[in-house]
Amino acid sequence: MTNDVDRMDDRGVRHRFHLDPTAPGRKVDLCSEAAQALIARNVKVLVLDTSVFTPSDVVPTIADALPDPSVPSAPPPNPTIPQGT
């Protein structure tokens, strides 16, 4: 994900890495580099620019990009047992 550096900076210090004023910009650059490295290796990557979307906008985008599960999440209905076996 990419993000607006000022927006990340406005969130304030949450851990020691936030004390570095260059950290938000470095984080954006590192995420971009990681995405490009994965794409170059034919890994499916969803790149989202969160500087223009709110979290409530991003969540459905991520959900829509997920593949359908290969197995159903609900158990099948009770199987019928053939008579006379």
PDB file of N, CA and C in Angstrom:
ATOM      1  N   MET A   1       0.836  -1.176   0.000  1.00  0.00           N
ATOM      2  CA  MET A   1       0.000   0.000   0.000  1.00  0.00           C
ATOM      3  C   MET A   1       0.881   1.238   0.000  1.00  0.00           C
ATOM      4  N   THR A   2       0.412   2.208  -0.690  1.00  0.00           N
ATOM      5  CA  THR A   2       1.090   3.498  -0.624  1.00  0.00           C
ATOM      6  C   THR A   2       0.254   4.399   0.257  1.00  0.00           C
ATOM      7  N   ASN A   3       0.846   5.451   0.713  1.00  0.00           N
ATOM      8  CA  ASN A   3       0.114   6.341   1.599  1.00  0.00           C
ATOM      9  C   ASN A   3       0.724   7.722   1.511  1.00  0.00           C
ATOM     10  N   ASP A   4      -0.029   8.705   1.873  1.00  0.00           N
ATOM     11  CA  ASP A   4       0.439  10.079   1.924  1.00  0.00           C
ATOM     12  C   ASP A   4       1.360  10.230   3.129  1.00  0.00           C
ATOM     13  N   VAL A   5       2.584  10.676   2.872  1.00  0.00           N
ATOM     14  CA  VAL A   5       3.577  10.816   3.938  1.00  0.00           C
ATOM     15  C   VAL A   5       3.070  11.749   5.031  1.00  0.00           C
ATOM     16  N   ASP A   6       2.448  12.860   4.659  1.00  0.00           N
ATOM     17  CA  ASP A   6       1.929  13.797   5.663  1.00  0.00           C
ATOM     18  C   ASP A   6       0.851  13.144   6.519  1.00  0.00           C
ATOM     19  N   ARG A   7       0.023  12.313   5.899  1.00  0.00           N
ATOM     20  CA  ARG A   7      -1.043  11.637   6.641  1.00  0.00           C
ATOM     21  C   ARG A   7      -0.445  10.689   7.676  1.00  0.00           C
ATOM     22  N   MET A   8       0.580   9.957   7.277  1.00  0.00           N
ATOM     23  CA  MET A   8       1.226   9.057   8.237  1.00  0.00           C
ATOM     24  C   MET A   8       1.889   9.859   9.345  1.00  0.00           C
ATOM     25  N   ASP A   9       2.491  10.976   8.973  1.00  0.00           N
ATOM     26  CA  ASP A   9       3.165  11.822   9.954  1.00  0.00           C
ATOM     27  C   ASP A   9       2.158  12.408  10.944  1.00  0.00           C
ATOM     28  N   ASP A  10       0.958  12.761  10.458  1.00  0.00           N
ATOM     29  CA  ASP A  10      -0.078  13.347  11.318  1.00  0.00           C
ATOM     30  C   ASP A  10      -0.599  12.364  12.364  1.00  0.00           C
ATOM     31  N   ARG A  11      -0.480  11.079  12.108  1.00  0.00           N
ATOM     32  CA  ARG A  11      -0.985  10.077  13.056  1.00  0.00           C
ATOM     33  C   ARG A  11      -0.199  10.086  14.355  1.00  0.00           C
ATOM     34  N   GLY A  12       1.019  10.564  14.297  1.00  0.00           N
ATOM     35  CA  GLY A  12       1.810  10.673  15.519  1.00  0.00           C
ATOM     36  C   GLY A  12       2.669   9.459  15.801  1.00  0.00           C
ATOM     37  N   VAL A  13       3.425   9.564  16.879  1.00  0.00           N
ATOM     38  CA  VAL A  13       4.374   8.531  17.270  1.00  0.00           C
ATOM     39  C   VAL A  13       3.638   7.373  17.939  1.00  0.00           C
ATOM     40  N   ARG A  14       3.848   6.175  17.423  1.00  0.00           N
ATOM     41  CA  ARG A  14       3.261   4.974  18.014  1.00  0.00           C
ATOM     42  C   ARG A  14       4.346   4.004  18.471  1.00  0.00           C
ATOM     43  N   HIS A  15       5.522   4.131  17.909  1.00  0.00           N
ATOM     44  CA  HIS A  15       6.658   3.325  18.352  1.00  0.00           C
ATOM     45  C   HIS A  15       7.939   4.050  17.977  1.00  0.00           C
ATOM     46  N   ARG A  16       9.068   3.515  18.380  1.00  0.00           N
ATOM     47  CA  ARG A  16      10.341   4.233  18.240  1.00  0.00           C
ATOM     48  C   ARG A  16      10.684   4.579  16.802  1.00  0.00           C
ATOM     49  N   PHE A  17      10.215   3.828  15.828  1.00  0.00           N
ATOM     50  CA  PHE A  17      10.531   4.125  14.439  1.00  0.00           C
ATOM     51  C   PHE A  17       9.833   5.393  13.956  1.00  0.00           C
ATOM     52  N   HIS A  18       8.768   5.769  14.626  1.00  0.00           N
ATOM     53  CA  HIS A  18       8.069   6.999  14.251  1.00  0.00           C
ATOM     54  C   HIS A  18       8.827   8.244  14.672  1.00  0.00           C
ATOM     55  N   LEU A  19       9.861   8.101  15.485  1.00  0.00           N
ATOM     56  CA  LEU A  19      10.653   9.260  15.894  1.00  0.00           C
ATOM     57  C   LEU A  19      11.571   9.743  14.773  1.00  0.00           C
ATOM     58  N   ASP A  20      11.788   8.916  13.769  1.00  0.00           N
ATOM     59  CA  ASP A  20      12.630   9.276  12.628  1.00  0.00           C
ATOM     60  C   ASP A  20      11.770  10.017  11.608  1.00  0.00           C
ATOM     61  N   PRO A  21      12.054  11.301  11.331  1.00  0.00           N
ATOM     62  CA  PRO A  21      11.213  12.069  10.406  1.00  0.00           C
ATOM     63  C   PRO A  21      11.254  11.550   8.973  1.00  0.00           C
ATOM     64  N   THR A  22      12.254  10.741   8.628  1.00  0.00           N
ATOM     65  CA  THR A  22      12.313  10.203   7.266  1.00  0.00           C
ATOM     66  C   THR A  22      11.595   8.858   7.145  1.00  0.00           C
ATOM     67  N   ALA A  23      11.141   8.296   8.261  1.00  0.00           N
ATOM     68  CA  ALA A  23      10.535   6.964   8.256  1.00  0.00           C
ATOM     69  C   ALA A  23       9.295   6.857   7.366  1.00  0.00           C
ATOM     70  N   PRO A  24       8.347   7.802   7.408  1.00  0.00           N
ATOM     71  CA  PRO A  24       7.170   7.649   6.549  1.00  0.00           C
ATOM     72  C   PRO A  24       7.531   7.567   5.062  1.00  0.00           C
ATOM     73  N   GLY A  25       8.414   8.428   4.612  1.00  0.00           N
ATOM     74  CA  GLY A  25       8.826   8.392   3.208  1.00  0.00           C
ATOM     75  C   GLY A  25       9.558   7.112   2.869  1.00  0.00           C
ATOM     76  N   ARG A  26      10.403   6.649   3.783  1.00  0.00           N
ATOM     77  CA  ARG A  26      11.124   5.396   3.562  1.00  0.00           C
ATOM     78  C   ARG A  26      10.156   4.227   3.508  1.00  0.00           C
ATOM     79  N   LYS A  27       9.133   4.269   4.357  1.00  0.00           N
ATOM     80  CA  LYS A  27       8.147   3.182   4.366  1.00  0.00           C
ATOM     81  C   LYS A  27       7.432   3.107   3.021  1.00  0.00           C
ATOM     82  N   VAL A  28       7.027   4.241   2.488  1.00  0.00           N
ATOM     83  CA  VAL A  28       6.362   4.270   1.184  1.00  0.00           C
ATOM     84  C   VAL A  28       7.290   3.700   0.118  1.00  0.00           C
ATOM     85  N   ASP A  29       8.553   4.128   0.125  1.00  0.00           N
ATOM     86  CA  ASP A  29       9.518   3.648  -0.868  1.00  0.00           C
ATOM     87  C   ASP A  29       9.749   2.143  -0.740  1.00  0.00           C
ATOM     88  N   LEU A  30       9.906   1.655   0.490  1.00  0.00           N
ATOM     89  CA  LEU A  30      10.147   0.229   0.699  1.00  0.00           C
ATOM     90  C   LEU A  30       8.952  -0.624   0.274  1.00  0.00           C
ATOM     91  N   CYS A  31       7.755  -0.153   0.552  1.00  0.00           N
ATOM     92  CA  CYS A  31       6.557  -0.895   0.131  1.00  0.00           C
ATOM     93  C   CYS A  31       6.470  -0.956  -1.389  1.00  0.00           C
ATOM     94  N   SER A  32       6.788   0.139  -2.046  1.00  0.00           N
ATOM     95  CA  SER A  32       6.778   0.177  -3.507  1.00  0.00           C
ATOM     96  C   SER A  32       7.825  -0.776  -4.079  1.00  0.00           C
ATOM     97  N   GLU A  33       9.013  -0.757  -3.506  1.00  0.00           N
ATOM     98  CA  GLU A  33      10.072  -1.659  -3.965  1.00  0.00           C
ATOM     99  C   GLU A  33       9.678  -3.118  -3.756  1.00  0.00           C
ATOM    100  N   ALA A  34       9.067  -3.418  -2.627  1.00  0.00           N
ATOM    101  CA  ALA A  34       8.637  -4.790  -2.348  1.00  0.00           C
ATOM    102  C   ALA A  34       7.586  -5.235  -3.358  1.00  0.00           C
ATOM    103  N   ALA A  35       6.635  -4.366  -3.654  1.00  0.00           N
ATOM    104  CA  ALA A  35       5.596  -4.698  -4.631  1.00  0.00           C
ATOM    105  C   ALA A  35       6.214  -4.973  -5.996  1.00  0.00           C
ATOM    106  N   GLN A  36       7.138  -4.121  -6.427  1.00  0.00           N
ATOM    107  CA  GLN A  36       7.772  -4.304  -7.733  1.00  0.00           C
ATOM    108  C   GLN A  36       8.588  -5.596  -7.780  1.00  0.00           C
ATOM    109  N   ALA A  37       9.280  -5.919  -6.695  1.00  0.00           N
ATOM    110  CA  ALA A  37      10.064  -7.158  -6.653  1.00  0.00           C
ATOM    111  C   ALA A  37       9.154  -8.379  -6.770  1.00  0.00           C
ATOM    112  N   LEU A  38       8.015  -8.342  -6.100  1.00  0.00           N
ATOM    113  CA  LEU A  38       7.075  -9.460  -6.172  1.00  0.00           C
ATOM    114  C   LEU A  38       6.446  -9.565  -7.554  1.00  0.00           C
ATOM    115  N   ILE A  39       6.057  -8.433  -8.122  1.00  0.00           N
ATOM    116  CA  ILE A  39       5.470  -8.423  -9.466  1.00  0.00           C
ATOM    117  C   ILE A  39       6.460  -8.979 -10.477  1.00  0.00           C
ATOM    118  N   ALA A  40       7.737  -8.614 -10.345  1.00  0.00           N
ATOM    119  CA  ALA A  40       8.775  -9.109 -11.255  1.00  0.00           C
ATOM    120  C   ALA A  40       8.913 -10.628 -11.174  1.00  0.00           C
ATOM    121  N   ARG A  41       8.480 -11.214 -10.068  1.00  0.00           N
ATOM    122  CA  ARG A  41       8.544 -12.664  -9.881  1.00  0.00           C
ATOM    123  C   ARG A  41       7.182 -13.319 -10.136  1.00  0.00           C
ATOM    124  N   ASN A  42       6.329 -12.597 -10.844  1.00  0.00           N
ATOM    125  CA  ASN A  42       4.999 -13.094 -11.225  1.00  0.00           C
ATOM    126  C   ASN A  42       4.097 -13.417 -10.044  1.00  0.00           C
ATOM    127  N   VAL A  43       4.296 -12.718  -8.943  1.00  0.00           N
ATOM    128  CA  VAL A  43       3.405 -12.852  -7.794  1.00  0.00           C
ATOM    129  C   VAL A  43       2.278 -11.837  -7.965  1.00  0.00           C
ATOM    130  N   LYS A  44       1.057 -12.275  -7.734  1.00  0.00           N
ATOM    131  CA  LYS A  44      -0.067 -11.343  -7.830  1.00  0.00           C
ATOM    132  C   LYS A  44       0.004 -10.360  -6.670  1.00  0.00           C
ATOM    133  N   VAL A  45       0.004  -9.082  -7.000  1.00  0.00           N
ATOM    134  CA  VAL A  45       0.121  -8.033  -5.990  1.00  0.00           C
ATOM    135  C   VAL A  45      -0.996  -7.025  -6.210  1.00  0.00           C
ATOM    136  N   LEU A  46      -1.683  -6.672  -5.155  1.00  0.00           N
ATOM    137  CA  LEU A  46      -2.698  -5.624  -5.206  1.00  0.00           C
ATOM    138  C   LEU A  46      -2.063  -4.356  -4.656  1.00  0.00           C
ATOM    139  N   VAL A  47      -1.906  -3.359  -5.513  1.00  0.00           N
ATOM    140  CA  VAL A  47      -1.300  -2.091  -5.104  1.00  0.00           C
ATOM    141  C   VAL A  47      -2.417  -1.078  -4.916  1.00  0.00           C
ATOM    142  N   LEU A  48      -2.508  -0.517  -3.724  1.00  0.00           N
ATOM    143  CA  LEU A  48      -3.549   0.456  -3.406  1.00  0.00           C
ATOM    144  C   LEU A  48      -2.912   1.752  -2.948  1.00  0.00           C
ATOM    145  N   ASP A  49      -3.363   2.848  -3.502  1.00  0.00           N
ATOM    146  CA  ASP A  49      -2.886   4.161  -3.075  1.00  0.00           C
ATOM    147  C   ASP A  49      -3.842   4.665  -2.006  1.00  0.00           C
ATOM    148  N   THR A  50      -3.471   4.476  -0.754  1.00  0.00           N
ATOM    149  CA  THR A  50      -4.362   4.850   0.340  1.00  0.00           C
ATOM    150  C   THR A  50      -4.306   6.331   0.665  1.00  0.00           C
ATOM    151  N   SER A  51      -3.555   7.091  -0.120  1.00  0.00           N
ATOM    152  CA  SER A  51      -3.537   8.540   0.113  1.00  0.00           C
ATOM    153  C   SER A  51      -4.817   9.186  -0.398  1.00  0.00           C
ATOM    154  N   VAL A  52      -5.549   8.471  -1.254  1.00  0.00           N
ATOM    155  CA  VAL A  52      -6.775   9.046  -1.804  1.00  0.00           C
ATOM    156  C   VAL A  52      -8.033   8.309  -1.347  1.00  0.00           C
ATOM    157  N   PHE A  53      -7.870   7.233  -0.571  1.00  0.00           N
ATOM    158  CA  PHE A  53      -9.015   6.460  -0.113  1.00  0.00           C
ATOM    159  C   PHE A  53      -9.008   6.351   1.407  1.00  0.00           C
ATOM    160  N   THR A  54     -10.181   6.270   1.983  1.00  0.00           N
ATOM    161  CA  THR A  54     -10.303   6.039   3.423  1.00  0.00           C
ATOM    162  C   THR A  54     -10.210   4.535   3.682  1.00  0.00           C
ATOM    163  N   PRO A  55      -9.945   4.121   4.919  1.00  0.00           N
ATOM    164  CA  PRO A  55      -9.933   2.685   5.213  1.00  0.00           C
ATOM    165  C   PRO A  55     -11.238   1.993   4.817  1.00  0.00           C
ATOM    166  N   SER A  56     -12.364   2.660   4.990  1.00  0.00           N
ATOM    167  CA  SER A  56     -13.638   2.028   4.621  1.00  0.00           C
ATOM    168  C   SER A  56     -13.779   1.869   3.109  1.00  0.00           C
ATOM    169  N   ASP A  57     -13.024   2.641   2.335  1.00  0.00           N
ATOM    170  CA  ASP A  57     -13.004   2.453   0.882  1.00  0.00           C
ATOM    171  C   ASP A  57     -12.044   1.329   0.491  1.00  0.00           C
ATOM    172  N   VAL A  58     -10.968   1.190   1.241  1.00  0.00           N
ATOM    173  CA  VAL A  58      -9.938   0.210   0.908  1.00  0.00           C
ATOM    174  C   VAL A  58     -10.395  -1.213   1.208  1.00  0.00           C
ATOM    175  N   VAL A  59     -11.104  -1.409   2.297  1.00  0.00           N
ATOM    176  CA  VAL A  59     -11.502  -2.754   2.724  1.00  0.00           C
ATOM    177  C   VAL A  59     -12.283  -3.497   1.642  1.00  0.00           C
ATOM    178  N   PRO A  60     -13.334  -2.913   1.053  1.00  0.00           N
ATOM    179  CA  PRO A  60     -14.047  -3.672   0.023  1.00  0.00           C
ATOM    180  C   PRO A  60     -13.192  -3.933  -1.218  1.00  0.00           C
ATOM    181  N   THR A  61     -12.267  -3.041  -1.514  1.00  0.00           N
ATOM    182  CA  THR A  61     -11.380  -3.251  -2.657  1.00  0.00           C
ATOM    183  C   THR A  61     -10.511  -4.483  -2.424  1.00  0.00           C
ATOM    184  N   ILE A  62      -9.991  -4.611  -1.213  1.00  0.00           N
ATOM    185  CA  ILE A  62      -9.183  -5.787  -0.881  1.00  0.00           C
ATOM    186  C   ILE A  62     -10.056  -7.041  -0.910  1.00  0.00           C
ATOM    187  N   ALA A  63     -11.228  -6.972  -0.319  1.00  0.00           N
ATOM    188  CA  ALA A  63     -12.129  -8.134  -0.277  1.00  0.00           C
ATOM    189  C   ALA A  63     -12.510  -8.579  -1.683  1.00  0.00           C
ATOM    190  N   ASP A  64     -12.784  -7.629  -2.565  1.00  0.00           N
ATOM    191  CA  ASP A  64     -13.161  -7.964  -3.939  1.00  0.00           C
ATOM    192  C   ASP A  64     -12.006  -8.592  -4.713  1.00  0.00           C
ATOM    193  N   ALA A  65     -10.778  -8.284  -4.332  1.00  0.00           N
ATOM    194  CA  ALA A  65      -9.613  -8.812  -5.038  1.00  0.00           C
ATOM    195  C   ALA A  65      -9.239 -10.224  -4.591  1.00  0.00           C
ATOM    196  N   LEU A  66      -9.770 -10.671  -3.459  1.00  0.00           N
ATOM    197  CA  LEU A  66      -9.440 -12.007  -2.965  1.00  0.00           C
ATOM    198  C   LEU A  66     -10.096 -13.063  -3.836  1.00  0.00           C
ATOM    199  N   PRO A  67      -9.377 -14.135  -4.125  1.00  0.00           N
ATOM    200  CA  PRO A  67      -9.990 -15.203  -4.924  1.00  0.00           C
ATOM    201  C   PRO A  67     -11.049 -15.933  -4.112  1.00  0.00           C
ATOM    202  N   ASP A  68     -11.957 -16.574  -4.826  1.00  0.00           N
ATOM    203  CA  ASP A  68     -12.960 -17.387  -4.149  1.00  0.00           C
ATOM    204  C   ASP A  68     -12.252 -18.534  -3.436  1.00  0.00           C
ATOM    205  N   PRO A  69     -12.754 -18.922  -2.277  1.00  0.00           N
ATOM    206  CA  PRO A  69     -12.104 -20.028  -1.564  1.00  0.00           C
ATOM    207  C   PRO A  69     -12.194 -21.319  -2.371  1.00  0.00           C
ATOM    208  N   SER A  70     -11.169 -22.149  -2.263  1.00  0.00           N
ATOM    209  CA  SER A  70     -11.164 -23.403  -3.016  1.00  0.00           C
ATOM    210  C   SER A  70     -12.051 -24.460  -2.366  1.00  0.00           C
ATOM    211  N   VAL A  71     -12.363 -24.261  -1.104  1.00  0.00           N
ATOM    212  CA  VAL A  71     -13.271 -25.167  -0.406  1.00  0.00           C
ATOM    213  C   VAL A  71     -14.356 -24.333   0.256  1.00  0.00           C
ATOM    214  N   PRO A  72     -15.561 -24.857   0.301  1.00  0.00           N
ATOM    215  CA  PRO A  72     -16.626 -24.080   0.937  1.00  0.00           C
ATOM    216  C   PRO A  72     -16.353 -23.898   2.423  1.00  0.00           C
ATOM    217  N   SER A  73     -16.768 -22.770   2.933  1.00  0.00           N
ATOM    218  CA  SER A  73     -16.554 -22.513   4.356  1.00  0.00           C
ATOM    219  C   SER A  73     -17.664 -23.096   5.214  1.00  0.00           C
ATOM    220  N   ALA A  74     -18.771 -23.452   4.608  1.00  0.00           N
ATOM    221  CA  ALA A  74     -19.886 -24.032   5.355  1.00  0.00           C
ATOM    222  C   ALA A  74     -19.894 -25.543   5.123  1.00  0.00           C
ATOM    223  N   PRO A  75     -20.221 -26.306   6.153  1.00  0.00           N
ATOM    224  CA  PRO A  75     -20.277 -27.762   5.955  1.00  0.00           C
ATOM    225  C   PRO A  75     -21.427 -28.115   5.012  1.00  0.00           C
ATOM    226  N   PRO A  76     -21.276 -29.188   4.269  1.00  0.00           N
ATOM    227  CA  PRO A  76     -22.359 -29.586   3.366  1.00  0.00           C
ATOM    228  C   PRO A  76     -23.564 -30.047   4.176  1.00  0.00           C
ATOM    229  N   PRO A  77     -24.745 -30.030   3.560  1.00  0.00           N
ATOM    230  CA  PRO A  77     -25.928 -30.531   4.276  1.00  0.00           C
ATOM    231  C   PRO A  77     -25.738 -32.021   4.584  1.00  0.00           C
ATOM    232  N   ASN A  78     -26.541 -32.529   5.507  1.00  0.00           N
ATOM    233  CA  ASN A  78     -26.430 -33.943   5.885  1.00  0.00           C
ATOM    234  C   ASN A  78     -26.513 -34.816   4.641  1.00  0.00           C
ATOM    235  N   PRO A  79     -25.496 -35.654   4.450  1.00  0.00           N
ATOM    236  CA  PRO A  79     -25.532 -36.515   3.263  1.00  0.00           C
ATOM    237  C   PRO A  79     -26.626 -37.568   3.406  1.00  0.00           C
ATOM    238  N   THR A  80     -27.191 -37.933   2.292  1.00  0.00           N
ATOM    239  CA  THR A  80     -28.191 -39.002   2.324  1.00  0.00           C
ATOM    240  C   THR A  80     -27.461 -40.322   2.147  1.00  0.00           C
ATOM    241  N   ILE A  81     -27.859 -41.304   2.906  1.00  0.00           N
ATOM    242  CA  ILE A  81     -27.241 -42.623   2.825  1.00  0.00           C
ATOM    243  C   ILE A  81     -28.158 -43.488   1.975  1.00  0.00           C
ATOM    244  N   PRO A  82     -27.586 -44.037   0.908  1.00  0.00           N
ATOM    245  CA  PRO A  82     -28.432 -44.877   0.038  1.00  0.00           C
ATOM    246  C   PRO A  82     -29.027 -46.044   0.824  1.00  0.00           C
ATOM    247  N   GLN A  83     -30.275 -46.364   0.538  1.00  0.00           N
ATOM    248  CA  GLN A  83     -30.961 -47.471   1.200  1.00  0.00           C
ATOM    249  C   GLN A  83     -30.439 -48.800   0.656  1.00  0.00           C
ATOM    250  N   GLY A  84     -30.336 -49.769   1.528  1.00  0.00           N
ATOM    251  CA  GLY A  84     -29.972 -51.123   1.117  1.00  0.00           C
ATOM    252  C   GLY A  84     -28.481 -51.325   0.940  1.00  0.00           C
ATOM    253  N   THR A  85     -27.670 -50.474   1.535  1.00  0.00           N
ATOM    254  CA  THR A  85     -26.226 -50.718   1.397  1.00  0.00           C
ATOM    255  C   THR A  85     -25.663 -51.269   2.673  1.00  0.00           C
TER     256      THR A  85
END
